[in-house]
Short mmCIF file of C-alpha atoms and ligand atoms in Angstrom, two decimals:
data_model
loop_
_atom_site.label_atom_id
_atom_site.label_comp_id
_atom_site.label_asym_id
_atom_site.label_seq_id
_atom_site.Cartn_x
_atom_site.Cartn_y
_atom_site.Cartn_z
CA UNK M 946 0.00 0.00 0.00
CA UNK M 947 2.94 2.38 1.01
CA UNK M 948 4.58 1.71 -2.61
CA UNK M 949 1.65 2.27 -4.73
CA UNK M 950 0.66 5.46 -2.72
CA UNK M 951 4.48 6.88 -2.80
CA UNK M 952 4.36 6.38 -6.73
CA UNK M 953 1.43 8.57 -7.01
CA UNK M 954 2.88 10.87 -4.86
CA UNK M 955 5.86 10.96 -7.05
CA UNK M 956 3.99 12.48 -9.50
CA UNK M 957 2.14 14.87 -7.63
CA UNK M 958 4.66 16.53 -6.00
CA UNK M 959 6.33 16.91 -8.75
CA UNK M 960 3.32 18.39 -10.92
CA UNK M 961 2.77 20.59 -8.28
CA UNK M 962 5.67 22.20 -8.23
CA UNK M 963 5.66 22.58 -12.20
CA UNK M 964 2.38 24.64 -11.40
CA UNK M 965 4.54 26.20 -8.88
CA UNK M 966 7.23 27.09 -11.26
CA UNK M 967 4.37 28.43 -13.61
CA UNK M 968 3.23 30.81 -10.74
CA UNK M 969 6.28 32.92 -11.32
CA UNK M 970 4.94 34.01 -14.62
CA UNK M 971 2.12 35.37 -12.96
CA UNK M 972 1.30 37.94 -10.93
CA UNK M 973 0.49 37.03 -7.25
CA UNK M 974 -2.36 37.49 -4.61
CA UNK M 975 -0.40 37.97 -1.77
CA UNK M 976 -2.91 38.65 1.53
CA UNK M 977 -1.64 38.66 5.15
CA UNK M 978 -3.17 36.06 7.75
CA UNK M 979 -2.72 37.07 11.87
CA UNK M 980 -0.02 39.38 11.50
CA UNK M 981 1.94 41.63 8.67
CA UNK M 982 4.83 39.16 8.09
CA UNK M 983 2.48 36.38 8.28
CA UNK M 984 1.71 36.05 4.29
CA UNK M 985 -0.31 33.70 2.19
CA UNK M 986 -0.82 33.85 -1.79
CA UNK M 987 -3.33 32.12 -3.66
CA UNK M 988 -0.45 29.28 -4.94
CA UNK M 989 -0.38 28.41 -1.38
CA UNK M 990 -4.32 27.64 -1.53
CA UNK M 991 -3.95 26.14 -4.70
CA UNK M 992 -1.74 24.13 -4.18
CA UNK M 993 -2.94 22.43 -1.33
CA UNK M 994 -6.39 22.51 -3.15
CA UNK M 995 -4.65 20.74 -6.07
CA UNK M 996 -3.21 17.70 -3.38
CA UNK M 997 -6.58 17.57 -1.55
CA UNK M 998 -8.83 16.73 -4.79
CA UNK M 999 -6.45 13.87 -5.61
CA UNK M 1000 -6.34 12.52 -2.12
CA UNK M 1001 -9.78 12.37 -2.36
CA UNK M 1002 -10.27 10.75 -5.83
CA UNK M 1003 -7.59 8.35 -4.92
CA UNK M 1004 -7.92 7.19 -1.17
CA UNK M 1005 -11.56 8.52 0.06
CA UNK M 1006 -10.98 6.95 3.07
CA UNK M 1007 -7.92 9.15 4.10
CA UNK M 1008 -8.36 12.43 5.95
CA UNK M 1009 -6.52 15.70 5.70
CA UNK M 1010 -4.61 18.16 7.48
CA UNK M 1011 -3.56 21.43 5.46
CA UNK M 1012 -2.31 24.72 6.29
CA UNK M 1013 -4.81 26.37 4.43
CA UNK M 1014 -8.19 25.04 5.91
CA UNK M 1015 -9.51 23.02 2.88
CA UNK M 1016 -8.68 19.90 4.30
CA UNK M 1017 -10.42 18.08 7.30
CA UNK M 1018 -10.90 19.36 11.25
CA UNK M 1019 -9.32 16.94 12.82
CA UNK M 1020 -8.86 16.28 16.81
CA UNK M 1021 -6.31 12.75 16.16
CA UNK M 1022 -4.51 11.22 14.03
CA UNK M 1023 -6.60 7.90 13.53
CA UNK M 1024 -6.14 6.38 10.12
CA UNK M 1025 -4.69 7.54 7.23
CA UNK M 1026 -3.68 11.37 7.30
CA UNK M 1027 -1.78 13.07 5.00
CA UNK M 1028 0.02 16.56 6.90
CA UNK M 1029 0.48 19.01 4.23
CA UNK M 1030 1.88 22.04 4.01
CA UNK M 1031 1.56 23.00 0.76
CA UNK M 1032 4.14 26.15 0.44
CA UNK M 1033 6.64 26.15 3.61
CA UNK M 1034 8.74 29.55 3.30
CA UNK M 1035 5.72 32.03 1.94
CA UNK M 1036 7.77 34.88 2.58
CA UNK M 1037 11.05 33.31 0.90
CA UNK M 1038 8.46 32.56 -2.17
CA UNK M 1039 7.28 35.91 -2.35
CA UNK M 1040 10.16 37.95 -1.62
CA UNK M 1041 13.10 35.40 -3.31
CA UNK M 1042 11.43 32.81 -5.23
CA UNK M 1043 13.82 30.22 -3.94
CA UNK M 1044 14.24 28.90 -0.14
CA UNK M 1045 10.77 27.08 -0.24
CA UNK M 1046 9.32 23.47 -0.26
CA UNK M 1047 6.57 21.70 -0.72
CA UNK M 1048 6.18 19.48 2.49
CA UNK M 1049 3.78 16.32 2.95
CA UNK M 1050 3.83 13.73 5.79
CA UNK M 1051 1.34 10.77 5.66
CA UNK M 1052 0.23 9.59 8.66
CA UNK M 1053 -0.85 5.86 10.03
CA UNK M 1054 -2.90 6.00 13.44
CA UNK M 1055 -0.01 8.89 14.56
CA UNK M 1056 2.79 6.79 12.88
CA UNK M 1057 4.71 9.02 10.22
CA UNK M 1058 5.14 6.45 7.28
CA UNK M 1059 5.92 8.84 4.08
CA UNK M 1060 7.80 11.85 3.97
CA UNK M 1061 8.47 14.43 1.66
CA UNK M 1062 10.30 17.70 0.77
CA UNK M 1063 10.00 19.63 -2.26
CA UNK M 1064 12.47 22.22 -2.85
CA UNK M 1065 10.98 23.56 -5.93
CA UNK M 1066 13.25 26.38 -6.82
CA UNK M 1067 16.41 23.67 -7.20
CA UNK M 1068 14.21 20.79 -8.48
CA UNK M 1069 15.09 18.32 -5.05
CA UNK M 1070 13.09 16.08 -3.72
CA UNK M 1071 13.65 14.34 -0.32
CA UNK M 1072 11.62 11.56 0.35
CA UNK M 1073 11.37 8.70 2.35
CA UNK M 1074 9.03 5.67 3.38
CA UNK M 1075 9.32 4.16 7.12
CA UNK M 1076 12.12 1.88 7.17
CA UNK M 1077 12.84 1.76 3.44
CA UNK M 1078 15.55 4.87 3.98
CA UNK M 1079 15.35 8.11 2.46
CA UNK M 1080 16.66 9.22 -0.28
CA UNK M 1081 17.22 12.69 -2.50
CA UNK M 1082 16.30 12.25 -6.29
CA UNK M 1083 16.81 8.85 -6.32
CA UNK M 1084 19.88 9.02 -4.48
CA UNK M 1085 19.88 7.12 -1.30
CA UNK M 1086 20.71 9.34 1.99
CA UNK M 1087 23.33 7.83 4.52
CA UNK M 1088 22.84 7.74 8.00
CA UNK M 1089 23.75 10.42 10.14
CA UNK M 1090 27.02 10.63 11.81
CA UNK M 1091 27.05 11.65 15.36
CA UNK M 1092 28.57 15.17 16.18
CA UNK M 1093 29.40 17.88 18.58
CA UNK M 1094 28.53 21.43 19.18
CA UNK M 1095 31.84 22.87 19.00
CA UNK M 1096 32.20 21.48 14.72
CA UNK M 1097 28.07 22.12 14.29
CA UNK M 1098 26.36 24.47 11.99
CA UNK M 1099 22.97 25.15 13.84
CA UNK M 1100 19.67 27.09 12.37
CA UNK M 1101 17.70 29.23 14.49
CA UNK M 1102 15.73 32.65 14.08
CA UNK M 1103 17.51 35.26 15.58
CA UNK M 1104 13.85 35.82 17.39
CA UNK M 1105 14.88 33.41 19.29
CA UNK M 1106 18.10 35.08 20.54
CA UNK M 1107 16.30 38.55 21.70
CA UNK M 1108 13.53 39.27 23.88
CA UNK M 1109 10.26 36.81 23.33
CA UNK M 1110 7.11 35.55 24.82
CA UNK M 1111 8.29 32.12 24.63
CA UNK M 1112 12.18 31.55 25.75
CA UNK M 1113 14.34 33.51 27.94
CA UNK M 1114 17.05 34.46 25.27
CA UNK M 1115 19.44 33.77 27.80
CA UNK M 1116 18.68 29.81 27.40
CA UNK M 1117 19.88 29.58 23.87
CA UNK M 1118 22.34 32.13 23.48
CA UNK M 1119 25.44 29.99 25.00
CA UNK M 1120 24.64 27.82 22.14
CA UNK M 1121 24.91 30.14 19.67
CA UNK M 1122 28.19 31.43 21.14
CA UNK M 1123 29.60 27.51 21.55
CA UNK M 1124 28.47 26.56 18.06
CA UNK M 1125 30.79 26.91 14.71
CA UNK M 1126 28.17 28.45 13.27
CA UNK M 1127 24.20 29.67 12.48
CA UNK M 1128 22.03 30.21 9.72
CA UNK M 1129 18.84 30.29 9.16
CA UNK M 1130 16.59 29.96 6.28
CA UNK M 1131 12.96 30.55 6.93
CA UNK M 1132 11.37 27.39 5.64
CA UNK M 1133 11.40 24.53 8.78
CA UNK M 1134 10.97 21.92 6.05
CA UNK M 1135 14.47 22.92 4.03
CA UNK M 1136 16.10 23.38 7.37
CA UNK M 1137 15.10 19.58 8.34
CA UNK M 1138 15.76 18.06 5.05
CA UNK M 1139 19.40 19.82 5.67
CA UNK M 1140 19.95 18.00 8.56
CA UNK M 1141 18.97 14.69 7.16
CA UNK M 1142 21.10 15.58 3.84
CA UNK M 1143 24.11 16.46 6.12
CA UNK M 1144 23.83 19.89 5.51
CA UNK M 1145 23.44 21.30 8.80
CA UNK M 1146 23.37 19.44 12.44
CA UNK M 1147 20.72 20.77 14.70
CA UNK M 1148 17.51 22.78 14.29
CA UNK M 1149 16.19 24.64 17.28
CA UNK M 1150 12.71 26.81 16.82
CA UNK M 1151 9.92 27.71 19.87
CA UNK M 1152 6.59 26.96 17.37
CA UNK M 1153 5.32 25.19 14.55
CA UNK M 1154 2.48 23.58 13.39
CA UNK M 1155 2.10 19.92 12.30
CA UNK M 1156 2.17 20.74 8.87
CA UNK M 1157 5.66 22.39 9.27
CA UNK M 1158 7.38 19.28 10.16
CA UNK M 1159 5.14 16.13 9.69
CA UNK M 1160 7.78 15.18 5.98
CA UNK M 1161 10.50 16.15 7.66
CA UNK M 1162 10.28 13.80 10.33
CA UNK M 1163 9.67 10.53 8.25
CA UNK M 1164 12.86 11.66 6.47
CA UNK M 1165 14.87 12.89 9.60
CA UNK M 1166 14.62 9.49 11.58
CA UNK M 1167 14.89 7.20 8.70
CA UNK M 1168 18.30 8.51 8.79
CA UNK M 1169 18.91 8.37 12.82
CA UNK M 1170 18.08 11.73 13.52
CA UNK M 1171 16.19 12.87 16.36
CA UNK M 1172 12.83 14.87 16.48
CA UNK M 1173 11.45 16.31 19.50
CA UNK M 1174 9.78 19.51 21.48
CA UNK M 1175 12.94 21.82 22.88
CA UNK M 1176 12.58 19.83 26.27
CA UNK M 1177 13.38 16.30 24.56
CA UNK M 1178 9.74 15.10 24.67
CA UNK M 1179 8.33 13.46 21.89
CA UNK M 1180 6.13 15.82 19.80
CA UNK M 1181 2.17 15.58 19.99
CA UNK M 1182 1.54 16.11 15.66
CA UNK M 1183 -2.21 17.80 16.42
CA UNK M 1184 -1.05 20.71 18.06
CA UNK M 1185 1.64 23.43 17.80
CA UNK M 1186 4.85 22.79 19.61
CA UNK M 1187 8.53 23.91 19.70
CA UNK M 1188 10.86 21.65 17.79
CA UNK M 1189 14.30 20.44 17.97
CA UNK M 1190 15.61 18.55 15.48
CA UNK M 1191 19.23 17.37 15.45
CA UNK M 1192 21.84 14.84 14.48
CA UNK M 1193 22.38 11.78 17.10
CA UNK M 1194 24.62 12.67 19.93
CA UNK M 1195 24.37 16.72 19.50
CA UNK M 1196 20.90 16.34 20.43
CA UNK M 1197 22.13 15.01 24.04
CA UNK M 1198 24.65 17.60 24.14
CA UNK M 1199 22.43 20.53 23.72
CA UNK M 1200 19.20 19.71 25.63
CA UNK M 1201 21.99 19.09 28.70
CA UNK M 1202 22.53 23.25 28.03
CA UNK M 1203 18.79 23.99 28.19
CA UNK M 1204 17.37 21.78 30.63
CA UNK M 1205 14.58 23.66 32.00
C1 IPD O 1170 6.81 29.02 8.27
C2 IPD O 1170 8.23 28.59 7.97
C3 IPD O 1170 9.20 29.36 8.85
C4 IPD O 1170 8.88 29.19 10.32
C5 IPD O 1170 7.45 29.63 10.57
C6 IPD O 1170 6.49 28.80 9.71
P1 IPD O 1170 4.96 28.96 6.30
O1 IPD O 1170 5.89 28.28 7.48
O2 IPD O 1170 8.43 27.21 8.20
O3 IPD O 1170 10.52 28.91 8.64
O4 IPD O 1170 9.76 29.96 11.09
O5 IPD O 1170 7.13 29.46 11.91
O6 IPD O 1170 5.17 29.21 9.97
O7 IPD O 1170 3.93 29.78 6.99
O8 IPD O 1170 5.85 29.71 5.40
O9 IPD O 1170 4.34 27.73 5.71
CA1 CA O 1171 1.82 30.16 6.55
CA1 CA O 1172 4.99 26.06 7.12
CA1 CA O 1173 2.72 27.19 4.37
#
């Protein structure tokens, strides 16, 4: 079942972001949701329109969790769900048409079993099924190597760093001072499919949604990386949660620095 539903998948994702692609030729409806730098264009609703009617021709029995609303209200993850998010990085799509993905997780009674990552400005696809690996175009990703803080490259919003409703910025800021490096790239999807590509080590933000994260996961363990909320519990994929995602054996080091 996993097979047949990752080959249509396949497909979508990548016709999707063809339609994507397309978009730039057009001129955009870009409207702002709860706050001014909180943006939405009609590609985002399109887009996840565009996965949602061929869920629903395909598996009618499978429910839906979008960004954008058009899927199903859901309370738990029971049965098939597929977590999409249909444009992760709106601002990086509107204001740099690059740094953005495409991100879908699908769901088996809370068990992520598919994951994948569309970065549609470079054409890469991460993907991977529940222990079957995970791979980029094709290629197959290796499993991570442990590291420490002192040689990792770790992405965080500077938010994060200055005064916030949710974290003293006292609590991360050793990090960022014991760390080789930050960046930080405004799509939580890119920044996770980084860490399971070997790009960067550790991920550290104070709220996302399930949408945000749900492929990233499936592709994140399959290659021994760890998932979690910033306190090292496991995450609860109905609600909104901090998230800290990191390579094995980093992940030890740095919750040690922020126990709360
Ligand atoms: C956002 C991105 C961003 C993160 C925000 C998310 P969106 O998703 O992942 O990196 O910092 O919290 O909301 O709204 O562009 O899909
Ligand atoms: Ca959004
Ligand atoms: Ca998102
Ligand atoms: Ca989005």
């Amino acid at each position: 079942m996993w097979n047949e539903i990752d080959q249509h998948m396949q497909h979508w994702i990548r016709e999707a972001g063809e339609r994507i692609r397309d978009a730039f030729q057009t001129k955009l409806k870009i409207e702002t949701k709860s706050s001014p730098s909180d943006l939405v264009t009609n590609v985002d609703r399109e887009i996840e329109q565009f996965f949602i009617e061929r869920i629903r021709r395909t598996y009618p029995t499978h429910h839906v969790l979008g960004e954008e609303g058009f899927g199903d209200q859901l309370e738990a993850l029971d049965g098939t769900v597929w977590i999409i998010d249909p444009i992760d990085g709106t601002m990086n799509f509107v204001h740099q048409q690059r740094h953005f993905a495409i991100s879908v997780g699908v769901f088996h009674d809370g068990v992520g079993m598919l994951g994948y990552i569309y970065d549609v400005a470079f054409d890469e696809l991460y993907y991977a099924q529940k222990g079957k690996g995970a791979f980029l175009n094709g290629t197959p990703l290796p499993p991570l190597e442990k590291t420490s803080l002192d040689r990792a490259i770790i992405s965080l919003n500077a938010t994060w760093v200055t005064e916030n409703r949710r974290i003293d910025p006292h609590v991360l800021a050793p990090l960022v001072k014991k760390a080789r490096g930050t960046r930080s790239y405004g799509s939580a999807a890119l920044e996770m499919a980084y860490i399971a590509s070997g790009k960067l080590d550790a991920y550290i933000t104070l709220r996302l949604s399930p949408w945000d994260i749900a492929g990233g996961m499936v592709i994140v363990e399959e290659v021994g990386g760890v998932v979690t909320n910033l306190y090292g519990e496991p995450l609860n994929m109905i609600e909104k949660s901090s998230v800290f995602v990191s390579k094995p054996g980093l992940h030890e080091e740095i919750l040690a620095m922020i126990k709360r």
